[in-house]
Amino acid sequence: MNYKIYKLIAIGLSVFLIMFAFPANAFSQKPVKIFILAGQSNMQGQGETTKGEKGNLSWLVKNDHEGKYQHLVDKNGEWEKRDDVFVYSKDKFDVLHTGPLTVGFGALESTIGPELQFGNAIGDYFDSKILLIKTAWGGKSLAVDFCPPSTVSPSGYNQIPYNPNDTGYYYVQMLATVYDVLDNIQKYVPGYSGEGYEIAGFGWHQGWNDRINKAANEAYESNLVHLIKDVRRDLGTPNLPVVIATTGMKSYKDNDPMELSLINAQLAISTYPEFKGNVSVVDTRGFWRDAVDSPAKQNYHWNRNAESYLLIGQSMAEAMISLLNDKSHTAELIRGVSKSTYKGLAPTPPMGWNSWNAFEKNIDEKKIKTIADIMVSSGMRDAGYKYLVLDDAWMASKRNKNGELVADSVKFPGGMKAIGDYIHSKGLKFGIYECRGSLTCQNLPGSFEHEQTDMNSFASWGVDYIKMDACFAAKNGRLSTEDFAIYHDAIKKTGRPMVLSISDFGQDAWAWGGKKYAQLWRTSMDIYKNIKSVYRCAETSGGAGSIHPAFNGLWQFAGPNHWNDPDMLQVGNLKNAAEDKVHFSLWAILAAPLMAGNDLRVMSDTVKNILLAPEVIAINQDSRGQQGYKVFQKDSIEIYNKPLADGTTAVLLLNKGRRKTDVTVSWNQIGLKGNQPVRDLWEQRDLGSFKNSFTAKNLEQHGHKLIKVGTLGSEPLPGPTPVSAEKYTVTKIGTTYLSDLFYIMKEFNHPVADKNFNDEPIQFNSVTYKKGFGCKSKSMMMYKLNGKANRFQAIIGLDKCSPEDKTGKFRILNEDKFSGRVIFDSGDMEKGTHQTVNIDVSGLDFILLEFTGKGVFGNWADAKVISNN
Ligand code: GLA
């Protein structure tokens, strides 16, 4: 290593390390992206993979209610190994670990550190190969061991640090390690063939040790500034993006003065003007997990909780991507529940205007340009409505000879690039519609089998947002997951970030994990210009319209960068302002995308004021991203609650019914107590302090109050509890009756568990079945098998209460209706007959049970799945 130290110092630490070697055969390959992850024992990583009762990685994967960690395991339940991200890391005993990123690159092979999720997130984002160089040593101080040379003197250390006790020894080791790895990059990046590399970013997670010594603690902020500058200088990368993860001792409750002052020193880095847009600080305190939920009571080392380490890695990656992506991005510090500084493409529900509700097919260049102008002049753009989306019927009925989409030349004579340029020139973003079927819903060319070509065209026109419809997609013969994996990759290949909005009539994207591919998905059929339709769409996201009532809406499937979309706004198209307002309030509380759909050219001031209501928009755009959920529903009265990032909560009190009524929310329904300040968000007025509850008086039909309750700046209020995985997925070996699980998606009539639709016992041929369900045509429901079941069995037939002369049909589809794969079809069945179903469902993640007929009742008696292993 001495040679390396010598080399480092002798060459004045100013070597050019961003090298692009381009041998003749490697032009097509991108340089390897290098990320350095440096620091102390927490960077080495102490998250347990299997030890302890709770909070280890295996436990997390098993108890993964939201499907957040399933990417860590492969189909056989083994730890996933990436083929695009590689690691160089020494463990705490200096044992070298290298190879494809997987679990076990922590301080020991039985642990993980931030590298795991950092590498996964970075790898998902970038197209090139990635090498993570981990250099970390436990128990080291920034004042001594990692001492940046410029803190000693402009010419560096007084003596070359040869011994571990010498000032700066570990700083030099860190850089020497990086040099060493880069000199031998072909050893660590399989298939490396001289394509070169770039040092893309530096991540730092350290600090625990410095708080022990007062002087080191006091010098910390200044030392950290020097570290950033020195590392950049010594790597020859003056603008190297740097992400610092705070040491995060003991959650937000930590009030030890030394610990706090150290955390504050780290946080302060985010306020340096010179670091704006090139250094981010991740406040990690929200990632703390208490000892009872963790593998160990260690206190430091994050109680060895694997989730804490995953969250640190994820946030560091997001912050890094943000810095790399957008040099003008402000390195902003986000505290508390919001986990990181990286915003993603849709950190809050997208806002904009879409042509469909206002104009349907009748769009053209002139109209769209006028709309763009008005989005600016009306103040909509500045209020957040940034996407101008051209819906269906912008394209010509035929592709060009290269198979590319082209604009309808009558409607858009200047072509799509020109309209995109115009939209951009107004400071807006450009959205476009396509369909994953072979035709759009208006029978124009769809993207099926032209996916990459079309995404390339969109990117070349400067598109920022794609609404992907689903008409004719059932003929693709592909599952939604298959279709969207194709689009996701195709978009990634273009190199242009584009929001992907799934428009699938609300089939099931939340259920099959649309968030892996897209930022938002429809939860409903199309919205129409009447309040009933508005309420129906709202129910698909906030109520039991699309899912089992036990979920209390779809909130558990939404959050930053993955939103439930109950369809675009009809504000301005409804009967009166009261209807427009309640529609807007509902979309705000549901964290729904706000895509205006009115003709802006004739927008009244009343409508404009609704769309621009700043405090209502703020609820929708809250950075916490918690979708509002019902805390009360009876008859026509509904109360929704949406806890916010600032420690307060938004509450919607609503009367949908005809009778005038009072609606009261009590503080215990929303996690508060005693006296609480209340603000009216439409009136933008404080209403005073209220003890234990608040009553909205004399609400007319569609009358409502949207209020904010609580004290600004308090610790964020707890959110609702999600439904756990075993309640809605097959998790056990043996028999699982489907009526014991909550369906994850339903359309049309809901099924009745263990009874016929009339709530009587299920019977065929005087045999009574205790399990199963009764349905009324038409009914469609989806059950999540999770690849765990082998057979589906049931006895099916029309119920005794079904009319005599009508037939009904039972079908089972593989996963979703878009695959078009029917795995069982009963044919038309008459009353008095029944059939036994016993089919193979091995490996299927979902099945969709469908019952159709005209006004008929049918039963899936004894419906169950059997799992062999
Ligand atoms: C479907 C979508 C609508 C709209 C039309 C266009 O119905 O759900 O939002 O895009 O297609 O044809």
Coordinates of N, CA, C and O in Angstrom, one line a residue, residues 604-718:
S604 N -64.5 30.3 -16.3 CA -65.0 31.4 -15.5 C -64.0 31.6 -14.4 O -63.2 30.8 -14.0
D605 N -64.2 32.8 -13.8 CA -63.3 33.1 -12.6 C -63.6 32.1 -11.5 O -62.7 31.7 -10.7
T606 N -64.9 31.7 -11.3 CA -65.2 30.8 -10.2 C -64.5 29.5 -10.4 O -63.9 29.0 -9.5
V607 N -64.5 29.0 -11.7 CA -63.8 27.7 -11.9 C -62.3 27.9 -11.7 O -61.6 27.0 -11.1
K608 N -61.8 29.0 -12.2 CA -60.4 29.2 -12.1 C -60.0 29.3 -10.6 O -59.0 28.7 -10.2
N609 N -60.8 29.9 -9.8 CA -60.4 30.0 -8.4 C -60.5 28.7 -7.7 O -59.8 28.4 -6.7
I610 N -61.3 27.8 -8.2 CA -61.3 26.4 -7.6 C -60.1 25.7 -8.0 O -59.4 25.2 -7.2
L611 N -59.7 25.8 -9.3 CA -58.5 25.0 -9.7 C -57.2 25.6 -9.1 O -56.2 24.9 -9.0
L612 N -57.3 26.9 -8.7 CA -56.1 27.5 -8.2 C -56.0 27.6 -6.7 O -55.1 28.1 -6.1
A613 N -57.1 27.1 -6.0 CA -57.1 27.2 -4.5 C -55.8 26.7 -3.9 O -55.6 25.5 -3.8
P614 N -55.0 27.6 -3.4 CA -53.6 27.3 -3.0 C -53.6 26.3 -1.9 O -52.7 25.3 -1.9
E615 N -54.4 26.4 -0.9 CA -54.3 25.5 0.3 C -54.9 24.2 0.0 O -54.5 23.2 0.7
V616 N -55.8 24.1 -1.0 CA -56.3 22.8 -1.3 C -55.3 22.0 -2.2 O -55.0 20.9 -1.9
I617 N -54.7 22.8 -3.1 CA -53.6 22.1 -3.9 C -52.5 21.6 -3.0 O -52.0 20.6 -3.1
A618 N -52.2 22.4 -1.9 CA -51.1 22.1 -1.0 C -51.3 20.7 -0.3 O -50.4 20.0 -0.1
I619 N -52.6 20.5 -0.1 CA -53.0 19.2 0.6 C -52.7 18.0 -0.4 O -52.1 17.0 0.0
N620 N -53.1 18.3 -1.6 CA -52.8 17.2 -2.6 C -51.3 17.0 -2.8 O -50.8 15.9 -3.0
Q621 N -50.6 18.1 -2.8 CA -49.1 18.0 -3.2 C -48.2 17.8 -1.9 O -47.0 18.0 -2.0
D622 N -48.8 17.5 -0.8 CA -48.0 17.4 0.4 C -46.9 16.3 0.2 O -47.1 15.3 -0.3
S623 N -45.7 16.7 0.7 CA -44.5 15.8 0.4 C -44.6 14.5 1.1 O -43.9 13.5 0.7
R624 N -45.4 14.3 2.1 CA -45.5 13.0 2.8 C -46.1 12.0 1.8 O -45.8 10.8 1.9
G625 N -47.0 12.4 1.0 CA -47.6 11.5 0.0 C -48.5 10.5 0.6 O -48.8 9.5 -0.1
Q626 N -49.0 10.7 1.8 CA -50.0 9.8 2.3 C -51.4 10.0 1.6 O -51.9 11.2 1.7
Q627 N -51.9 9.0 1.0 CA -53.3 9.2 0.4 C -54.3 9.2 1.6 O -54.2 8.5 2.5
G628 N -55.3 10.2 1.5 CA -56.3 10.3 2.5 C -57.1 9.0 2.6 O -57.3 8.3 1.6
Y629 N -57.6 8.7 3.8 CA -58.4 7.5 4.0 C -59.6 7.8 4.8 O -59.6 8.8 5.6
K630 N -60.7 7.0 4.7 CA -61.9 7.3 5.4 C -61.8 6.9 6.9 O -61.3 5.9 7.2
V631 N -62.2 7.9 7.8 CA -62.2 7.5 9.2 C -63.7 7.4 9.6 O -63.9 7.0 10.7
F632 N -64.6 7.7 8.7 CA -66.0 7.5 9.1 C -66.8 7.5 7.8 O -66.5 8.2 6.8
Q633 N -67.8 6.6 7.8 CA -68.7 6.6 6.7 C -70.1 6.0 7.1 O -70.1 4.9 7.7
K634 N -71.1 6.8 7.0 CA -72.4 6.3 7.3 C -73.4 7.0 6.4 O -73.4 8.2 6.2
D635 N -74.3 6.2 5.8 CA -75.2 6.7 4.8 C -74.5 7.6 3.8 O -73.6 7.1 3.2
S636 N -74.9 8.9 3.8 CA -74.2 9.7 2.8 C -73.1 10.6 3.4 O -72.6 11.5 2.7
I637 N -72.7 10.3 4.6 CA -71.7 11.1 5.3 C -70.4 10.4 5.2 O -70.2 9.2 5.5
E638 N -69.4 11.2 4.8 CA -68.0 10.6 4.8 C -67.0 11.6 5.4 O -67.1 12.8 5.2
I639 N -66.1 11.0 6.1 CA -65.0 11.8 6.7 C -63.6 11.2 6.3 O -63.4 10.0 6.5
Y640 N -62.8 12.0 5.6 CA -61.5 11.5 5.2 C -60.4 12.2 6.0 O -60.6 13.4 6.3
N641 N -59.3 11.5 6.2 CA -58.2 12.1 6.9 C -56.9 11.9 6.1 O -56.7 10.8 5.6
K642 N -56.1 12.9 6.1 CA -54.8 12.8 5.3 C -53.7 13.4 6.2 O -53.5 14.7 6.1
P643 N -53.0 12.6 6.9 CA -51.9 13.2 7.7 C -50.8 13.8 6.8 O -50.4 13.2 5.8
L644 N -50.3 14.9 7.2 CA -49.4 15.7 6.4 C -47.9 15.7 6.9 O -47.7 15.4 8.1
A645 N -47.0 16.2 6.1 CA -45.6 16.2 6.5 C -45.3 17.2 7.6 O -44.4 17.0 8.3
D646 N -46.1 18.2 7.7 CA -45.8 19.3 8.6 C -46.4 19.0 10.0 O -46.4 19.9 10.9
G647 N -46.8 17.8 10.3 CA -47.3 17.5 11.7 C -48.8 17.7 11.8 O -49.4 17.4 12.9
T648 N -49.4 18.4 10.9 CA -50.9 18.6 11.0 C -51.6 17.5 10.1 O -50.9 16.6 9.5
T649 N -52.9 17.6 10.0 CA -53.6 16.6 9.2 C -54.8 17.4 8.5 O -55.3 18.3 9.0
A650 N -55.1 16.9 7.3 CA -56.2 17.5 6.5 C -57.4 16.6 6.7 O -57.3 15.4 6.6
V651 N -58.6 17.2 6.9 CA -59.8 16.4 7.1 C -60.9 16.9 6.1 O -61.1 18.2 6.0
L652 N -61.5 16.0 5.5 CA -62.7 16.4 4.6 C -63.9 15.9 5.2 O -64.1 14.7 5.5
L653 N -64.9 16.8 5.5 CA -66.2 16.4 6.1 C -67.2 16.6 5.0 O -67.3 17.7 4.4
L654 N -67.9 15.5 4.6 CA -68.7 15.6 3.4 C -70.1 15.0 3.5 O -70.3 14.0 4.1
N655 N -71.0 15.8 3.0 CA -72.4 15.2 2.9 C -72.8 15.0 1.4 O -73.0 16.0 0.7
K656 N -72.9 13.7 1.1 CA -73.3 13.5 -0.3 C -74.8 13.4 -0.5 O -75.3 13.4 -1.6
G657 N -75.5 13.3 0.7 CA -77.0 13.1 0.6 C -77.8 14.4 0.4 O -77.3 15.5 0.5
R658 N -79.1 14.1 0.2 CA -80.0 15.3 0.0 C -80.3 16.1 1.2 O -80.6 17.3 1.2
R659 N -80.3 15.4 2.4 CA -80.7 16.0 3.6 C -79.6 16.9 4.2 O -78.5 16.4 4.3
K660 N -80.0 18.1 4.6 CA -79.0 19.0 5.2 C -78.6 18.4 6.6 O -79.4 17.8 7.3
T661 N -77.3 18.4 6.9 CA -76.9 17.8 8.1 C -75.6 18.4 8.7 O -74.8 19.0 8.0
D662 N -75.4 18.1 10.0 CA -74.1 18.5 10.6 C -73.2 17.3 10.5 O -73.6 16.1 10.5
V663 N -71.9 17.5 10.3 CA -70.9 16.4 10.3 C -69.8 16.7 11.3 O -69.2 17.8 11.2
T664 N -69.5 15.8 12.2 CA -68.5 16.0 13.2 C -67.4 15.0 13.1 O -67.6 13.8 13.0
V665 N -66.2 15.6 13.2 CA -65.0 14.7 13.3 C -64.5 14.9 14.8 O -64.3 16.0 15.3
S666 N -64.2 13.7 15.4 CA -63.6 13.9 16.8 C -62.1 13.6 16.6 O -61.7 12.9 15.8
W667 N -61.4 14.3 17.5 CA -59.9 14.2 17.4 C -59.4 12.8 17.5 O -58.4 12.5 16.9
N668 N -60.1 12.0 18.3 CA -59.6 10.6 18.4 C -59.7 9.8 17.1 O -59.0 8.8 16.9
Q669 N -60.5 10.3 16.1 CA -60.6 9.6 14.8 C -59.3 9.9 14.0 O -59.0 9.3 13.0
I670 N -58.6 11.0 14.4 CA -57.5 11.4 13.5 C -56.2 11.5 14.3 O -55.3 12.2 13.9
G671 N -56.2 10.8 15.4 CA -54.9 10.7 16.2 C -54.5 12.0 17.0 O -53.4 12.2 17.3
L672 N -55.5 12.8 17.3 CA -55.2 14.0 18.1 C -56.0 14.0 19.4 O -56.9 13.2 19.6
K673 N -55.7 15.0 20.3 CA -56.4 15.1 21.6 C -56.5 16.6 21.9 O -55.8 17.4 21.4
G674 N -57.4 16.8 22.9 CA -57.5 18.2 23.5 C -57.8 19.3 22.6 O -58.6 19.2 21.7
N675 N -57.2 20.4 22.8 CA -57.4 21.6 22.0 C -56.6 21.6 20.8 O -55.4 21.4 20.8
Q676 N -57.2 21.9 19.6 CA -56.4 21.8 18.4 C -56.8 23.0 17.5 O -58.0 23.2 17.3
P677 N -55.8 23.7 16.9 CA -56.2 24.7 15.9 C -56.8 24.1 14.7 O -56.3 23.1 14.2
V678 N -57.8 24.8 14.1 CA -58.4 24.4 12.9 C -58.4 25.5 11.9 O -58.6 26.7 12.2
R679 N -58.0 25.2 10.6 CA -58.0 26.2 9.5 C -58.9 25.7 8.4 O -58.9 24.5 8.0
D680 N -59.7 26.6 7.8 CA -60.5 26.3 6.7 C -59.7 26.5 5.4 O -59.2 27.6 5.2
L681 N -59.5 25.5 4.6 CA -58.6 25.5 3.5 C -59.2 26.2 2.3 O -58.4 26.7 1.4
W682 N -60.5 26.2 2.1 CA -61.1 26.9 1.0 C -61.1 28.4 1.3 O -60.8 29.2 0.5
E683 N -61.5 28.7 2.6 CA -61.6 30.1 3.0 C -60.2 30.7 3.3 O -60.1 31.9 3.5
Q684 N -59.2 29.8 3.5 CA -57.9 30.3 3.9 C -57.9 31.1 5.2 O -57.4 32.2 5.2
R685 N -58.6 30.5 6.2 CA -58.9 31.3 7.4 C -58.8 30.4 8.6 O -59.3 29.3 8.6
D686 N -58.1 30.9 9.7 CA -58.1 30.1 10.9 C -59.5 30.2 11.6 O -60.1 31.3 11.7
L687 N -60.0 29.1 12.0 CA -61.3 29.1 12.6 C -61.2 29.1 14.1 O -62.2 29.1 14.8
G688 N -60.0 29.0 14.7 CA -59.8 29.0 16.1 C -59.4 27.6 16.7 O -59.1 26.7 15.9
S689 N -59.4 27.5 18.0 CA -59.0 26.3 18.6 C -60.3 25.5 19.0 O -61.2 26.1 19.5
F690 N -60.3 24.2 18.8 CA -61.4 23.4 19.1 C -61.1 22.2 20.0 O -60.0 21.6 19.8
K691 N -61.9 22.0 21.0 CA -61.6 20.9 21.9 C -62.3 19.6 21.5 O -63.5 19.6 21.3
N692 N -61.5 18.6 21.4 CA -61.9 17.2 21.1 C -62.6 16.9 19.8 O -62.6 15.8 19.3
S693 N -63.2 17.9 19.1 CA -63.9 17.7 17.9 C -64.1 18.9 17.1 O -64.0 20.0 17.6
F694 N -64.6 18.8 15.9 CA -65.0 19.9 15.1 C -66.3 19.5 14.3 O -66.4 18.4 13.8
T695 N -67.2 20.4 14.3 CA -68.5 20.1 13.6 C -68.7 21.1 12.4 O -68.6 22.3 12.6
A696 N -68.9 20.5 11.2 CA -69.2 21.3 10.1 C -70.8 21.4 10.1 O -71.4 20.3 10.0
K697 N -71.3 22.6 10.2 CA -72.8 22.7 10.4 C -73.5 22.8 9.1 O -73.1 23.5 8.2
N698 N -74.7 22.3 9.1 CA -75.7 22.5 8.1 C -75.2 22.2 6.7 O -75.3 23.1 5.8
L699 N -74.5 21.1 6.5 CA -74.0 20.9 5.1 C -75.1 20.5 4.2 O -75.8 19.5 4.5
E700 N -75.2 21.2 3.1 CA -76.2 20.9 2.1 C -75.7 19.7 1.3 O -74.6 19.2 1.5
Q701 N -76.5 19.2 0.3 CA -76.0 18.1 -0.5 C -74.7 18.6 -1.3 O -74.7 19.7 -1.8
H702 N -73.7 17.7 -1.3 CA -72.4 18.0 -1.8 C -71.6 19.1 -1.0 O -70.5 19.5 -1.4
G703 N -72.3 19.5 0.1 CA -71.6 20.5 0.9 C -70.5 19.8 1.7 O -70.6 18.6 2.0
H704 N -69.4 20.6 1.9 CA -68.3 19.9 2.6 C -67.4 21.0 3.3 O -67.5 22.2 2.9
K705 N -66.6 20.5 4.2 CA -65.5 21.4 4.7 C -64.2 20.7 4.5 O -64.1 19.5 4.8
L706 N -63.2 21.4 4.1 CA -61.9 20.9 4.0 C -61.0 21.7 5.0 O -60.8 22.9 4.8
I707 N -60.6 21.0 6.1 CA -59.9 21.7 7.1 C -58.5 21.1 7.4 O -58.3 19.9 7.1
K708 N -57.7 21.9 8.1 CA -56.4 21.4 8.5 C -56.4 21.5 10.0 O -56.8 22.5 10.6
V709 N -56.0 20.4 10.7 CA -56.1 20.4 12.1 C -54.7 20.1 12.7 O -54.0 19.2 12.2
G710 N -54.4 20.7 13.8 CA -53.1 20.4 14.5 C -52.1 21.5 14.4 O -52.3 22.5 13.7
T711 N -51.0 21.3 15.1 CA -50.0 22.4 15.2 C -48.9 22.1 14.2 O -48.3 21.0 14.2
L712 N -48.6 23.1 13.4 CA -47.5 23.0 12.5 C -46.2 22.7 13.1 O -45.9 23.2 14.2
G713 N -45.4 21.8 12.5 CA -44.1 21.5 13.0 C -44.0 20.4 14.1 O -43.0 20.1 14.6
S714 N -45.2 19.9 14.5 CA -45.2 18.8 15.4 C -44.6 17.5 14.7 O -44.6 17.5 13.5
E715 N -44.3 16.5 15.5 CA -43.9 15.3 14.9 C -45.0 14.7 14.0 O -46.2 14.8 14.4
P716 N -44.7 14.2 12.8 CA -45.8 13.8 11.9 C -46.7 12.8 12.6 O -46.3 11.9 13.3
L717 N -48.0 13.0 12.4 CA -49.0 12.1 13.0 C -48.9 10.7 12.3 O -48.6 10.6 11.2
P718 N -49.3 9.7 13.1 CA -49.2 8.3 12.5 C -50.2 8.2 11.4 O -51.3 8.8 11.5

